[in-house]
Coordinates of C-alpha atoms in Angstrom, one line a residue:
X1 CA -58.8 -216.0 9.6
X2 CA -57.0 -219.3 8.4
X3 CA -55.1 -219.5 5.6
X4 CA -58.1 -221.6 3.9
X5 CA -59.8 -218.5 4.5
X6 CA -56.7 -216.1 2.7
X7 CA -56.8 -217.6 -0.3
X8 CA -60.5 -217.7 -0.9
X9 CA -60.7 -214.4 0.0
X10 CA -58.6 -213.5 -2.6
X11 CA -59.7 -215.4 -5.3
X12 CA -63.7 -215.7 -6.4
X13 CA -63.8 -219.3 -8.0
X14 CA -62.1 -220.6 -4.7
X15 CA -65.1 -218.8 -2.8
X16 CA -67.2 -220.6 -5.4
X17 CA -65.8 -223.7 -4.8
X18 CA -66.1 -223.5 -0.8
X19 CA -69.8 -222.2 -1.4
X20 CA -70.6 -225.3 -3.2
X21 CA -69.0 -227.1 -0.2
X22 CA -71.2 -225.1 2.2
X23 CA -74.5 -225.7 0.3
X24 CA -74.0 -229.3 -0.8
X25 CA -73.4 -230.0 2.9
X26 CA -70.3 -232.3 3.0
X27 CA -67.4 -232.9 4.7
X28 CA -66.3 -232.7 7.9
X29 CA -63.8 -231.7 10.5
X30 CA -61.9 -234.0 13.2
X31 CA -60.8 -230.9 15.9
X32 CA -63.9 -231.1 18.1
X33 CA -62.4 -229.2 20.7
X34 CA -63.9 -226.7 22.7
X35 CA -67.3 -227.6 21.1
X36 CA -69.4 -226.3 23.8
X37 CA -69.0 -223.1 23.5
X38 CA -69.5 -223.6 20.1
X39 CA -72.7 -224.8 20.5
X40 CA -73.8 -221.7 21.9
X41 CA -72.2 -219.7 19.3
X42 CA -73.9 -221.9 16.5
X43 CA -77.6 -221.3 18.5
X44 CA -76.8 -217.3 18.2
X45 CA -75.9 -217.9 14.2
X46 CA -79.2 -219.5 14.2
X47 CA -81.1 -216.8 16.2
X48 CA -79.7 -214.0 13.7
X49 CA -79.6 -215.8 10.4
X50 CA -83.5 -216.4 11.2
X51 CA -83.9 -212.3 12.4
X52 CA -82.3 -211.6 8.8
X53 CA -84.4 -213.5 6.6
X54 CA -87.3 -212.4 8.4
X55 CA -89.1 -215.5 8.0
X56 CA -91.8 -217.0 9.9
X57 CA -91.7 -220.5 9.5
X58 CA -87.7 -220.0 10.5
X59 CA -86.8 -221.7 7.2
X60 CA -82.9 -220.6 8.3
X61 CA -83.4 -223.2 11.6
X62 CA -84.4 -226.2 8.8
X63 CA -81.4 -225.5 7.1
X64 CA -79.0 -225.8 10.1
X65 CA -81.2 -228.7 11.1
X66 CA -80.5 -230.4 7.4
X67 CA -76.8 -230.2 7.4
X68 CA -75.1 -233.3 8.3
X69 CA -71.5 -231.1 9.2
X70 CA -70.4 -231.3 13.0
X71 CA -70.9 -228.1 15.0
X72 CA -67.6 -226.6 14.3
X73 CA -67.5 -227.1 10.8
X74 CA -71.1 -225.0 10.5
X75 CA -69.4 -222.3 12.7
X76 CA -66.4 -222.2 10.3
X77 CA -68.6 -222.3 7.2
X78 CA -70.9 -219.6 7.8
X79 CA -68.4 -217.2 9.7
X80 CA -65.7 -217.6 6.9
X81 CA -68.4 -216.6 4.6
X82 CA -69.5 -213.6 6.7
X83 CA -66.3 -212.0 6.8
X84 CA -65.2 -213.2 3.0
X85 CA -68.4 -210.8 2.3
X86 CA -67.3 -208.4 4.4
X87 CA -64.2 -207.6 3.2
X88 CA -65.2 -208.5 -0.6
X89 CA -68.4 -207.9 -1.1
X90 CA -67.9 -207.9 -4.9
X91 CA -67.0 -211.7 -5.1
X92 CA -70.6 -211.9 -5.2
X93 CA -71.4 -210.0 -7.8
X94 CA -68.9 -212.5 -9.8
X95 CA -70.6 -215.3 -8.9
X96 CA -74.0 -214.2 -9.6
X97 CA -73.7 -216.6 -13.3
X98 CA -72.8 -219.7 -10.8
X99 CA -75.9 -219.2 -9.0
X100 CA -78.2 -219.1 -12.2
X101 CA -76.5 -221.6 -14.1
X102 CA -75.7 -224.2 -11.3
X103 CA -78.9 -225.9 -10.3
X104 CA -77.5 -226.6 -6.8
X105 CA -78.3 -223.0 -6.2
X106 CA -81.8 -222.9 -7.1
X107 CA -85.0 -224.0 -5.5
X108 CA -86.3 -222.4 -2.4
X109 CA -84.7 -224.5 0.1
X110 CA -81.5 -222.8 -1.3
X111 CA -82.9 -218.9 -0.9
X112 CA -82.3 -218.4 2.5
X113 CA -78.6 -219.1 1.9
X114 CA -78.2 -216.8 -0.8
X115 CA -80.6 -214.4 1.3
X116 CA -78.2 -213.8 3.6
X117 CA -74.9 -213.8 1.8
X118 CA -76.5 -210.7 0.1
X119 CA -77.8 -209.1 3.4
X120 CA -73.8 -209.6 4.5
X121 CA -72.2 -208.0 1.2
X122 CA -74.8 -205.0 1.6
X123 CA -73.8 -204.0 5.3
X124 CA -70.2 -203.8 3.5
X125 CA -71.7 -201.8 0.4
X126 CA -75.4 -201.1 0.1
X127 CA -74.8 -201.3 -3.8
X128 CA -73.5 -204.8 -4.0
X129 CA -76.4 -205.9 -1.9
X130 CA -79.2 -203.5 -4.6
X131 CA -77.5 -205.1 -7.2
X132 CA -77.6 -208.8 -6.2
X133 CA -80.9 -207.8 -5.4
X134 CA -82.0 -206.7 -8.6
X135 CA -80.1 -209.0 -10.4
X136 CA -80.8 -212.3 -8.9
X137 CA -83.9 -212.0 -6.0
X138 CA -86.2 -209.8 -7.8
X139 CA -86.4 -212.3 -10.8
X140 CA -86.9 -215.0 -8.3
X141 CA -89.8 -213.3 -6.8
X142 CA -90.9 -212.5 -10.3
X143 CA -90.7 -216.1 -12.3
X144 CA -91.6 -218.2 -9.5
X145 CA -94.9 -219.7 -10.3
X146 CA -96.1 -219.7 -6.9
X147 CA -93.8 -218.3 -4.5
X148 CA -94.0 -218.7 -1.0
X149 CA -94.9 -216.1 1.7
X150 CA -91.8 -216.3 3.0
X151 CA -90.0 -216.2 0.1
X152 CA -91.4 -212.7 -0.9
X153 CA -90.8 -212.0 2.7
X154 CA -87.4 -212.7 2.5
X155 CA -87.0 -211.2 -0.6
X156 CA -88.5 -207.6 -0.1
X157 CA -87.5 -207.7 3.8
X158 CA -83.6 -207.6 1.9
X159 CA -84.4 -204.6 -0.4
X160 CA -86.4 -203.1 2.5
X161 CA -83.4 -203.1 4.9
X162 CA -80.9 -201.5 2.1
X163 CA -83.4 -199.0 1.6
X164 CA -83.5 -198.4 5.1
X165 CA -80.1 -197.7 5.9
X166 CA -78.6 -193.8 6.9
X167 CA -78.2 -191.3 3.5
X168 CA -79.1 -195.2 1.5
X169 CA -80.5 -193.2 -2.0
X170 CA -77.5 -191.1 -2.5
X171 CA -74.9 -193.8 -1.1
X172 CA -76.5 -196.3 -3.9
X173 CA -76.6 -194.0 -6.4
X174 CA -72.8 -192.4 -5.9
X175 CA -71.8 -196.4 -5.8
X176 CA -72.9 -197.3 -9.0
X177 CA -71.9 -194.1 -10.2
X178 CA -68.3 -195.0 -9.4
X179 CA -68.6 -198.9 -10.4
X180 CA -70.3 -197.6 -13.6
X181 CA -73.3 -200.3 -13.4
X182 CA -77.0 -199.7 -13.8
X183 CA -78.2 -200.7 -10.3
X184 CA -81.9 -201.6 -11.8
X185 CA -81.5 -201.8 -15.6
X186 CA -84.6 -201.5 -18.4
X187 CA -85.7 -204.8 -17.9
X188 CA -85.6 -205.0 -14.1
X189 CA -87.7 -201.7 -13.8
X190 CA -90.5 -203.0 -16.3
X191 CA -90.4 -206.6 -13.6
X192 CA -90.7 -204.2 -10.7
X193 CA -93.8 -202.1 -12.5
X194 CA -95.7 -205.4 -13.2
X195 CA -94.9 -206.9 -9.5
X196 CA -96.3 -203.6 -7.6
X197 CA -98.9 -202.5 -10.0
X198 CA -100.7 -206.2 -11.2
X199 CA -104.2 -207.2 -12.3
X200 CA -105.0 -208.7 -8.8
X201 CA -102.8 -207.6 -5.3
X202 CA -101.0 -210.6 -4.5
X203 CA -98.7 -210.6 -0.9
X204 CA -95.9 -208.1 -1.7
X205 CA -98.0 -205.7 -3.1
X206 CA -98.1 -202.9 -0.3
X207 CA -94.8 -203.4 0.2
X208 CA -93.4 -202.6 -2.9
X209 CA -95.6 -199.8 -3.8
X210 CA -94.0 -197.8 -0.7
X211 CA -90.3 -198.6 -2.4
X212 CA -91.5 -198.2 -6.0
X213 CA -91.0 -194.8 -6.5
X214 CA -87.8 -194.6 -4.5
X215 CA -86.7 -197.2 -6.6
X216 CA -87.5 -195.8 -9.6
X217 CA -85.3 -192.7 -8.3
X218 CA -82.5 -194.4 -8.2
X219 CA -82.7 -196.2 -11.3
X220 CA -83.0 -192.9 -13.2
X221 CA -80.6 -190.7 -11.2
X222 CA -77.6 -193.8 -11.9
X223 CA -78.3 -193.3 -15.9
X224 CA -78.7 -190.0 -15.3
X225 CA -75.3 -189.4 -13.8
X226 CA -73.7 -192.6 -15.9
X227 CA -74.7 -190.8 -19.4
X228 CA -77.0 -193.9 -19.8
X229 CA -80.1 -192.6 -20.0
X230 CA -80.6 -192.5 -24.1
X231 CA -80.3 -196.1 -24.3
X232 CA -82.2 -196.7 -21.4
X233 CA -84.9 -194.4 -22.4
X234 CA -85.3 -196.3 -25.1
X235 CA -85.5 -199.6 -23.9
X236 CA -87.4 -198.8 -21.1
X237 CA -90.1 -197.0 -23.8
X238 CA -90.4 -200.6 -25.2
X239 CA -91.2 -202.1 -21.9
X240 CA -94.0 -199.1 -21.1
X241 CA -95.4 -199.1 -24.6
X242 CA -96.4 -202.2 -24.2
X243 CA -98.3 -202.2 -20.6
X244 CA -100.1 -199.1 -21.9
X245 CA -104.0 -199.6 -22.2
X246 CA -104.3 -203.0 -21.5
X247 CA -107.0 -203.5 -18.6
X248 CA -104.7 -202.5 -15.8
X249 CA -105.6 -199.2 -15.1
X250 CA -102.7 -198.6 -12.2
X251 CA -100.1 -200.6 -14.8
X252 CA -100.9 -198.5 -17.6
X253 CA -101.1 -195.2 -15.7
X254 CA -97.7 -195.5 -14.6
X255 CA -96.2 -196.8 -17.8
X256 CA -97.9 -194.2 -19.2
X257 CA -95.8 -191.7 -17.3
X258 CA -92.1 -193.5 -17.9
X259 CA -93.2 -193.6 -21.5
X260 CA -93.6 -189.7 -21.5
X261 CA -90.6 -189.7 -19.2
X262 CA -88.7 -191.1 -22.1
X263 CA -90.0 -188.9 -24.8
X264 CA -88.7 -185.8 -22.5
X265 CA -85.2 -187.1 -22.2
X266 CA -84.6 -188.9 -25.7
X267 CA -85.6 -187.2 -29.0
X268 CA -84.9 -190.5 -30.8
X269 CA -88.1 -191.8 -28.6
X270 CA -90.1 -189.9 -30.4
X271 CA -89.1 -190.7 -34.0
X272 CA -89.8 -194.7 -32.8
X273 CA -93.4 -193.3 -31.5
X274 CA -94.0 -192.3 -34.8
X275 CA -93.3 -195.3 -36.3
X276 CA -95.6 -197.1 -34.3
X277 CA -98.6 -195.1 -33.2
X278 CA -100.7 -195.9 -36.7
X279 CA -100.7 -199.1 -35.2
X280 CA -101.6 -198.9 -31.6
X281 CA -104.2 -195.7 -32.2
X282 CA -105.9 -196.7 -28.5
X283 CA -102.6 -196.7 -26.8
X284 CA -101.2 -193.4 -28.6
X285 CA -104.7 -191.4 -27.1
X286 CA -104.0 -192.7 -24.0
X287 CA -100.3 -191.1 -24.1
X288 CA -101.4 -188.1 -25.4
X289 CA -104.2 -187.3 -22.8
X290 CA -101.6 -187.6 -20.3
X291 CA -99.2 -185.4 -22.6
X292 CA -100.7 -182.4 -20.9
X293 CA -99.3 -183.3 -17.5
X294 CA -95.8 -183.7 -18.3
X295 CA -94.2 -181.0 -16.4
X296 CA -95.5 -182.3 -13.1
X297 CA -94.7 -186.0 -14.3
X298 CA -90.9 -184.5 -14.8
X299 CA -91.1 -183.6 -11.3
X300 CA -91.4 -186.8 -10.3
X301 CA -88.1 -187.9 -11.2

């Protein structure tokens, strides 16, 4: 690696800086030599960065085909990055505010960039790649108004390939154990519940029933282990409370159970329950006819 490469490798906002380089798509580099062989290294970056985002329109191939860069200077770029990741896979995590607050980063032509940046920070540590995840694609997916195929496609076939990897549950949950994060916090868990479980199946939905539960796992063994789990029991009661009883019958069944879930684990649930259920009658019947099932709902988790 050159020293270019040193420095941001050892310091985030110079990572940022060359990431806005890479993504704004200027500049240029006069050493042209051996270019050929380049070529055929750039056509195998294309080939794989395509295979990762597990697109079908090859939205990867437009992007390549977009930036005005010589052939060299798109090896460098995306190869620096890789192994930047690779070695750091945190510096993502610190740039995560960039990438919300900076508009250059948003808009779907920009996803498959950021797509695979997290695919290469999660071969380096599957809870880097969750979190980014959680933190930045699943709200994506979520607040789009009308999302692509292939962005959902990207986005679960990410969380699908983290999930997928050898001992994956117990190496995410003993990594954000030892960061001391919440890999899927309150308010990511009630996005995931209303994305697998809504009114009307929508392209994604298969898909992220059969990582729901695993999911969920994982979000309540990390609070479990970090001592979180009284706050989180109680923000996460919020969040259920209010899908309970309203039309959706698989929504409300399952918020119905993390809502019993939190009255198990956090007495202090119950003393807000009380305050409310005058109010919301309907809702509290609904809770308590499933009251009667809470040792095998327990079991769950």
């Amino acid at each position: 690696m050159d020293k270019s490469a040193e420095k941001i490798k050892a310091d985030g906002t110079q990572f940022a800086s060359f990431l806005s380089f890479v993504l704004a798509s200027h500049g240029s580099l006069e050493n042209q030599e051996n270019e050929t062989g380049l070529i055929s290294f750039t056509s195998y970056l294309e080939r794989t960065f395509t295979a990762v985002t597990h697109a079908t329109c090859s939205p990867c191939q437009k992007l390549f085909n977009e930036v005005t860069l010589n052939t060299v200077a798109k090896v460098i770029m995306f190869l620096e990055i890789s192994m930047i990741l690779h070695q750091k896979p945190d510096i993502l995590i610190s740039l995560l505010p960039m990438l919300r607050e900076d508009s250059r980063y948003h808009g779907q032509d920009k996803l498959p960039v950021i797509v695979w940046m997290t695919v290469q920070a999660s071969q380096a540590e599957l809870t880097v790649g969750l979190y980014i995840w959680a933190q930045e694609l699943l709200p994506i997916m979520g607040f789009e108004s009308n999302p692509s195929p292939q962005m959902v496609d990207m986005i679960l076939h990410v969380v699908e390939s983290i999930l997928s990897a050898p001992n994956a549950e117990q190496v995410l949950i003993d990594g954000a154990v030892s960061k001391g994060v919440l890999l899927i916090p309150a308010s990511t868990l009630n996005l995931l519940l209303h994305l697998t479980f809504p009114s009307t199946p929508v392209k994604g939905t298969d898909r992220l029933k059969a990582i729901f539960v695993t999911l969920q796992w994982i979000a309540v063994a990390v609070v479990q282990r970090n001592n979180q789990k009284m706050p989180f029991a109680i923000e996460v009661q919020d969040y259920a409370f209010k899908s309970i009883g309203e039309g959706n019958v698989n929504l409300s069944g399952r918020a119905t159970k993390l809502f019993i879930w939190c009255l198990v684990v956090n007495p202090e649930c119950f003393k807000i329950w009380d305050m409310i259920y005058e109010d919301n009658v309907e809702k509290s019947v609904v809770i308590l006819k499933k009251n009667g099932k809470v040792i095998a709902i327990i079991q769950l988790f």
